[in-house]
Amino acid sequence: DRCFPWHWHPFFELDYIVEGEIELRTADNVYNLKKGDVFFINSGVMHSVHAKDKMYGCKIYAHLFDMHFLSGTYNSLFEQKYFLPIIKNQDFQIYLIHSDSHRRIRMIQIFLRMIELNKQEPFGFEFEIRRELCNFWCMLLEETADLRKQNTERNTIDVDRLKKMIK
């Protein structure tokens, strides 16, 4: 079984499915994704990833990053304005990015550029990746504005218990 079992981390996760199909699970939902899809996982969200139907040849490019990679110093204006509202929003766990709108296509293109920069490693590629990721982040904020306004209270007791058991 090709999988990443239940886990979570303090980082944001951005993944691109290079090949195959996957099943992404959270405590609340199951998402079926295919080649070309991008998905965002918020900080602290418990999740697992399985190759659909246990198939082989499934490849994912994952980019995990701490908010301070983009926000700079702790308690900065960037952190307060652009990152903490995402982390604190319990409704914003997973965001799927399919190529079904101009902005989403552009977001996927930005992520593909990050992958290429990481593979080729030209001089200063880390700065280039950070610049591309900043562009992506702004587009993600625009894309999810309505979702983030909803922020309803969610009972996380069961998930907190599961995390404690898994630890």
C-alpha atoms as an extended CHARMM CRD file, in Angstrom:
* protein
*
       167  EXT
         1         1  ASP       CA              0.0000000000        0.0000000000        0.0000000000  PROA      1               0.0000000000
         2         2  ARG       CA              1.5830000000        3.2750000000       -1.1140000000  PROA      2               0.0000000000
         3         3  CYS       CA              0.6260000000        5.8370000000        1.4720000000  PROA      3               0.0000000000
         4         4  PHE       CA              1.5370000000        8.5190000000        3.9410000000  PROA      4               0.0000000000
         5         5  PRO       CA             -0.3150000000        7.4670000000        7.0980000000  PROA      5               0.0000000000
         6         6  TRP       CA             -2.1520000000        9.8580000000        9.3910000000  PROA      6               0.0000000000
         7         7  HSD       CA              0.0440000000       12.7940000000       10.3280000000  PROA      7               0.0000000000
         8         8  TRP       CA              0.0710000000       16.5680000000       10.7550000000  PROA      8               0.0000000000
         9         9  HSD       CA              2.7100000000       19.2440000000       11.0020000000  PROA      9               0.0000000000
        10        10  PRO       CA              3.0340000000       22.9220000000       11.8180000000  PROA      10              0.0000000000
        11        11  PHE       CA              3.9070000000       23.6950000000        8.1960000000  PROA      11              0.0000000000
        12        12  PHE       CA              1.7390000000       24.5960000000        5.2450000000  PROA      12              0.0000000000
        13        13  GLU       CA              1.7560000000       21.8900000000        2.5960000000  PROA      13              0.0000000000
        14        14  LEU       CA              1.3400000000       22.4170000000       -1.1110000000  PROA      14              0.0000000000
        15        15  ASP       CA              1.2690000000       19.3190000000       -3.3300000000  PROA      15              0.0000000000
        16        16  TYR       CA              1.1320000000       18.6590000000       -7.0610000000  PROA      16              0.0000000000
        17        17  ILE       CA              0.1010000000       15.2610000000       -8.4210000000  PROA      17              0.0000000000
        18        18  VAL       CA              2.6470000000       14.4170000000      -11.0900000000  PROA      18              0.0000000000
        19        19  GLU       CA              1.3100000000       10.9630000000      -11.9060000000  PROA      19              0.0000000000
        20        20  GLY       CA             -1.5840000000        8.7260000000      -10.9010000000  PROA      20              0.0000000000
        21        21  GLU       CA             -4.5370000000        9.3010000000       -8.5920000000  PROA      21              0.0000000000
        22        22  ILE       CA             -4.6640000000        9.7490000000       -4.8460000000  PROA      22              0.0000000000
        23        23  GLU       CA             -7.1090000000        9.7180000000       -1.9970000000  PROA      23              0.0000000000
        24        24  LEU       CA             -6.4970000000       12.5330000000        0.4780000000  PROA      24              0.0000000000
        25        25  ARG       CA             -8.2180000000       12.0890000000        3.8300000000  PROA      25              0.0000000000
        26        26  THR       CA             -8.8520000000       14.4620000000        6.6960000000  PROA      26              0.0000000000
        27        27  ALA       CA            -10.8600000000       13.8020000000        9.8500000000  PROA      27              0.0000000000
        28        28  ASP       CA            -13.9000000000       15.2660000000        8.0540000000  PROA      28              0.0000000000
        29        29  ASN       CA            -13.5390000000       14.4730000000        4.3440000000  PROA      29              0.0000000000
        30        30  VAL       CA            -12.1420000000       12.2740000000        1.5970000000  PROA      30              0.0000000000
        31        31  TYR       CA            -10.8720000000       13.8960000000       -1.6180000000  PROA      31              0.0000000000
        32        32  ASN       CA            -10.1220000000       12.0350000000       -4.8390000000  PROA      32              0.0000000000
        33        33  LEU       CA             -7.4490000000       13.8010000000       -6.8740000000  PROA      33              0.0000000000
        34        34  LYS       CA             -5.6990000000       13.1100000000      -10.1550000000  PROA      34              0.0000000000
        35        35  LYS       CA             -2.6720000000       14.0570000000      -12.2090000000  PROA      35              0.0000000000
        36        36  GLY       CA             -2.3870000000       17.8160000000      -12.6170000000  PROA      36              0.0000000000
        37        37  ASP       CA             -4.2880000000       18.7100000000       -9.4400000000  PROA      37              0.0000000000
        38        38  VAL       CA             -2.7520000000       20.8760000000       -6.7400000000  PROA      38              0.0000000000
        39        39  PHE       CA             -3.8990000000       20.9060000000       -3.1430000000  PROA      39              0.0000000000
        40        40  PHE       CA             -3.1290000000       23.0280000000       -0.1190000000  PROA      40              0.0000000000
        41        41  ILE       CA             -3.1550000000       21.6260000000        3.4270000000  PROA      41              0.0000000000
        42        42  ASN       CA             -3.3000000000       24.0950000000        6.2710000000  PROA      42              0.0000000000
        43        43  SER       CA             -0.9780000000       23.9860000000        9.2530000000  PROA      43              0.0000000000
        44        44  GLY       CA             -1.9360000000       21.4570000000       11.9230000000  PROA      44              0.0000000000
        45        45  VAL       CA             -4.5100000000       19.5690000000        9.8190000000  PROA      45              0.0000000000
        46        46  MET       CA             -4.4480000000       15.8150000000       10.4250000000  PROA      46              0.0000000000
        47        47  HSD       CA             -4.3910000000       14.0350000000        7.0570000000  PROA      47              0.0000000000
        48        48  SER       CA             -3.3210000000       10.9160000000        5.1860000000  PROA      48              0.0000000000
        49        49  VAL       CA             -2.5550000000       10.3210000000        1.5160000000  PROA      49              0.0000000000
        50        50  HSD       CA             -3.0580000000        7.0010000000       -0.2780000000  PROA      50              0.0000000000
        51        51  ALA       CA             -2.5320000000        5.9690000000       -3.8740000000  PROA      51              0.0000000000
        52        52  LYS       CA             -6.0380000000        5.3220000000       -5.1870000000  PROA      52              0.0000000000
        53        53  ASP       CA             -6.8710000000        1.6240000000       -5.3610000000  PROA      53              0.0000000000
        54        54  LYS       CA             -3.3340000000        0.8810000000       -4.1160000000  PROA      54              0.0000000000
        55        55  MET       CA             -1.9860000000        1.5860000000       -7.6050000000  PROA      55              0.0000000000
        56        56  TYR       CA              1.6780000000        2.0270000000       -8.2940000000  PROA      56              0.0000000000
        57        57  GLY       CA              3.3430000000        4.7850000000      -10.2700000000  PROA      57              0.0000000000
        58        58  CYS       CA              1.7160000000        7.5230000000       -8.2310000000  PROA      58              0.0000000000
        59        59  LYS       CA              4.0250000000       10.5290000000       -7.8070000000  PROA      59              0.0000000000
        60        60  ILE       CA              3.4840000000       13.6880000000       -5.7910000000  PROA      60              0.0000000000
        61        61  TYR       CA              5.6600000000       16.7570000000       -5.4960000000  PROA      61              0.0000000000
        62        62  ALA       CA              5.2190000000       18.1480000000       -1.9840000000  PROA      62              0.0000000000
        63        63  HSD       CA              6.3770000000       21.5530000000       -0.8140000000  PROA      63              0.0000000000
        64        64  LEU       CA              6.1720000000       22.1240000000        2.9420000000  PROA      64              0.0000000000
        65        65  PHE       CA              6.9900000000       25.5500000000        4.2980000000  PROA      65              0.0000000000
        66        66  ASP       CA              6.8240000000       27.4570000000        7.5240000000  PROA      66              0.0000000000
        67        67  MET       CA              4.9290000000       30.7400000000        7.3380000000  PROA      67              0.0000000000
        68        68  HSD       CA              8.1130000000       32.5870000000        8.3100000000  PROA      68              0.0000000000
        69        69  PHE       CA              9.6680000000       31.5740000000        4.9860000000  PROA      69              0.0000000000
        70        70  LEU       CA              7.3380000000       34.2260000000        3.5210000000  PROA      70              0.0000000000
        71        71  SER       CA              6.3970000000       36.4120000000        6.4780000000  PROA      71              0.0000000000
        72        72  GLY       CA              9.9200000000       37.0600000000        7.7570000000  PROA      72              0.0000000000
        73        73  THR       CA             10.2050000000       37.7810000000       11.4570000000  PROA      73              0.0000000000
        74        74  TYR       CA              7.8790000000       36.5910000000       14.1900000000  PROA      74              0.0000000000
        75        75  ASN       CA              4.8420000000       38.8080000000       14.9060000000  PROA      75              0.0000000000
        76        76  SER       CA              5.4090000000       40.7920000000       11.7200000000  PROA      76              0.0000000000
        77        77  LEU       CA              2.6290000000       42.6150000000        9.9190000000  PROA      77              0.0000000000
        78        78  PHE       CA              2.7770000000       39.9020000000        7.2280000000  PROA      78              0.0000000000
        79        79  GLU       CA              2.2870000000       37.1690000000        9.8180000000  PROA      79              0.0000000000
        80        80  GLN       CA             -0.6300000000       38.9740000000       11.4800000000  PROA      80              0.0000000000
        81        81  LYS       CA             -2.3750000000       40.0240000000        8.2650000000  PROA      81              0.0000000000
        82        82  TYR       CA             -1.7450000000       37.1810000000        5.8200000000  PROA      82              0.0000000000
        83        83  PHE       CA             -0.8990000000       33.9950000000        7.7140000000  PROA      83              0.0000000000
        84        84  LEU       CA             -2.4620000000       33.7840000000       11.1750000000  PROA      84              0.0000000000
        85        85  PRO       CA             -5.9980000000       34.2850000000        9.8070000000  PROA      85              0.0000000000
        86        86  ILE       CA             -5.4320000000       31.1700000000        7.6710000000  PROA      86              0.0000000000
        87        87  ILE       CA             -3.9670000000       29.0810000000       10.4870000000  PROA      87              0.0000000000
        88        88  LYS       CA             -6.7180000000       30.0750000000       12.9060000000  PROA      88              0.0000000000
        89        89  ASN       CA             -9.5570000000       29.4330000000       10.4450000000  PROA      89              0.0000000000
        90        90  GLN       CA            -10.9100000000       25.9960000000       11.3090000000  PROA      90              0.0000000000
        91        91  ASP       CA            -12.9400000000       25.8230000000        8.0820000000  PROA      91              0.0000000000
        92        92  PHE       CA             -9.8340000000       26.2630000000        5.9480000000  PROA      92              0.0000000000
        93        93  GLN       CA             -8.2500000000       22.8170000000        6.1750000000  PROA      93              0.0000000000
        94        94  ILE       CA             -7.8010000000       21.7390000000        2.5700000000  PROA      94              0.0000000000
        95        95  TYR       CA             -8.0980000000       23.6970000000       -0.6410000000  PROA      95              0.0000000000
        96        96  LEU       CA             -8.1830000000       21.9300000000       -4.0010000000  PROA      96              0.0000000000
        97        97  ILE       CA             -6.8830000000       23.6820000000       -7.0830000000  PROA      97              0.0000000000
        98        98  HSD       CA             -8.1350000000       22.2410000000      -10.3730000000  PROA      98              0.0000000000
        99        99  SER       CA             -7.4690000000       23.8230000000      -13.7670000000  PROA      99              0.0000000000
       100       100  ASP       CA            -11.0410000000       25.1420000000      -14.0990000000  PROA      100             0.0000000000
       101       101  SER       CA            -10.4930000000       28.9220000000      -13.9960000000  PROA      101             0.0000000000
       102       102  HSD       CA             -7.8930000000       31.4060000000      -15.2290000000  PROA      102             0.0000000000
       103       103  ARG       CA             -6.6000000000       32.1450000000      -11.7050000000  PROA      103             0.0000000000
       104       104  ARG       CA             -6.3710000000       28.4540000000      -10.7620000000  PROA      104             0.0000000000
       105       105  ILE       CA             -4.5120000000       27.6570000000      -13.9790000000  PROA      105             0.0000000000
       106       106  ARG       CA             -2.0780000000       30.4650000000      -13.1240000000  PROA      106             0.0000000000
       107       107  MET       CA             -1.6670000000       29.0570000000       -9.5860000000  PROA      107             0.0000000000
       108       108  ILE       CA             -0.7990000000       25.6430000000      -11.0180000000  PROA      108             0.0000000000
       109       109  GLN       CA              1.6750000000       27.2600000000      -13.4420000000  PROA      109             0.0000000000
       110       110  ILE       CA              3.3650000000       29.0530000000      -10.5410000000  PROA      110             0.0000000000
       111       111  PHE       CA              3.6970000000       25.7940000000       -8.6470000000  PROA      111             0.0000000000
       112       112  LEU       CA              5.1430000000       24.0540000000      -11.7150000000  PROA      112             0.0000000000
       113       113  ARG       CA              7.6920000000       26.8780000000      -12.0010000000  PROA      113             0.0000000000
       114       114  MET       CA              8.6710000000       26.2610000000       -8.3630000000  PROA      114             0.0000000000
       115       115  ILE       CA              9.1860000000       22.5780000000       -9.1320000000  PROA      115             0.0000000000
       116       116  GLU       CA             11.4400000000       23.4230000000      -12.0990000000  PROA      116             0.0000000000
       117       117  LEU       CA             13.4590000000       25.9170000000      -10.0780000000  PROA      117             0.0000000000
       118       118  ASN       CA             13.9620000000       23.2980000000       -7.3840000000  PROA      118             0.0000000000
       119       119  LYS       CA             15.0860000000       20.6900000000       -9.9260000000  PROA      119             0.0000000000
       120       120  GLN       CA             17.4820000000       22.9720000000      -11.8400000000  PROA      120             0.0000000000
       121       121  GLU       CA             18.8360000000       24.8980000000       -8.8310000000  PROA      121             0.0000000000
       122       122  PRO       CA             20.1150000000       27.9720000000      -10.7330000000  PROA      122             0.0000000000
       123       123  PHE       CA             21.9620000000       30.6130000000       -8.7350000000  PROA      123             0.0000000000
       124       124  GLY       CA             19.5580000000       32.2590000000       -6.2710000000  PROA      124             0.0000000000
       125       125  PHE       CA             16.8020000000       29.7170000000       -6.9220000000  PROA      125             0.0000000000
       126       126  GLU       CA             15.6930000000       29.8880000000       -3.2850000000  PROA      126             0.0000000000
       127       127  PHE       CA             14.8320000000       33.5740000000       -3.7320000000  PROA      127             0.0000000000
       128       128  GLU       CA             12.9950000000       32.7470000000       -6.9630000000  PROA      128             0.0000000000
       129       129  ILE       CA             10.9940000000       30.0110000000       -5.2300000000  PROA      129             0.0000000000
       130       130  ARG       CA             10.0990000000       32.3870000000       -2.4130000000  PROA      130             0.0000000000
       131       131  ARG       CA              8.9910000000       35.0240000000       -4.9210000000  PROA      131             0.0000000000
       132       132  GLU       CA              6.8160000000       32.5090000000       -6.7820000000  PROA      132             0.0000000000
       133       133  LEU       CA              5.3940000000       31.2350000000       -3.5000000000  PROA      133             0.0000000000
       134       134  CYS       CA              4.5110000000       34.8260000000       -2.4720000000  PROA      134             0.0000000000
       135       135  ASN       CA              2.6130000000       35.2300000000       -5.7550000000  PROA      135             0.0000000000
       136       136  PHE       CA              0.8750000000       31.9120000000       -5.1760000000  PROA      136             0.0000000000
       137       137  TRP       CA             -0.0330000000       32.8930000000       -1.6000000000  PROA      137             0.0000000000
       138       138  CYS       CA             -1.6520000000       36.1650000000       -2.7160000000  PROA      138             0.0000000000
       139       139  MET       CA             -3.6870000000       34.2910000000       -5.3100000000  PROA      139             0.0000000000
       140       140  LEU       CA             -4.6990000000       31.6920000000       -2.7080000000  PROA      140             0.0000000000
       141       141  LEU       CA             -5.8980000000       34.4720000000       -0.3980000000  PROA      141             0.0000000000
       142       142  GLU       CA             -7.9590000000       36.0060000000       -3.2200000000  PROA      142             0.0000000000
       143       143  GLU       CA             -9.2910000000       32.6060000000       -4.2380000000  PROA      143             0.0000000000
       144       144  THR       CA            -10.4270000000       31.6990000000       -0.7090000000  PROA      144             0.0000000000
       145       145  ALA       CA            -11.7670000000       35.0640000000        0.5060000000  PROA      145             0.0000000000
       146       146  ASP       CA            -15.3850000000       33.8440000000        0.7530000000  PROA      146             0.0000000000
       147       147  LEU       CA            -14.4330000000       30.5720000000        2.4380000000  PROA      147             0.0000000000
       148       148  ARG       CA            -12.3610000000       32.3840000000        5.0400000000  PROA      148             0.0000000000
       149       149  LYS       CA            -15.2400000000       34.7340000000        5.9270000000  PROA      149             0.0000000000
       150       150  GLN       CA            -17.3760000000       31.7600000000        7.0260000000  PROA      150             0.0000000000
       151       151  ASN       CA            -15.0620000000       30.5510000000        9.8280000000  PROA      151             0.0000000000
       152       152  THR       CA            -17.5460000000       28.6110000000       11.9740000000  PROA      152             0.0000000000
       153       153  GLU       CA            -16.7520000000       27.0970000000       15.3500000000  PROA      153             0.0000000000
       154       154  ARG       CA            -15.7960000000       23.4590000000       15.0220000000  PROA      154             0.0000000000
       155       155  ASN       CA            -15.5820000000       20.8140000000       17.7070000000  PROA      155             0.0000000000
       156       156  THR       CA            -11.9920000000       19.5600000000       17.5550000000  PROA      156             0.0000000000
       157       157  ILE       CA            -12.0640000000       17.3680000000       20.6690000000  PROA      157             0.0000000000
       158       158  ASP       CA            -12.1260000000       14.0920000000       18.7030000000  PROA      158             0.0000000000
       159       159  VAL       CA             -9.3160000000       15.1720000000       16.3660000000  PROA      159             0.0000000000
       160       160  ASP       CA             -7.2550000000       16.3970000000       19.3280000000  PROA      160             0.0000000000
       161       161  ARG       CA             -7.7380000000       12.9960000000       20.9900000000  PROA      161             0.0000000000
       162       162  LEU       CA             -6.6880000000       11.1820000000       17.8090000000  PROA      162             0.0000000000
       163       163  LYS       CA             -3.5610000000       13.3160000000       17.5320000000  PROA      163             0.0000000000
       164       164  LYS       CA             -2.7040000000       12.5090000000       21.1320000000  PROA      164             0.0000000000
       165       165  MET       CA             -3.1530000000        8.7550000000       20.5090000000  PROA      165             0.0000000000
       166       166  ILE       CA             -1.0740000000        8.8400000000       17.3120000000  PROA      166             0.0000000000
       167       167  LYS       CA              1.7460000000       10.6870000000       19.1110000000  PROA      167             0.0000000000
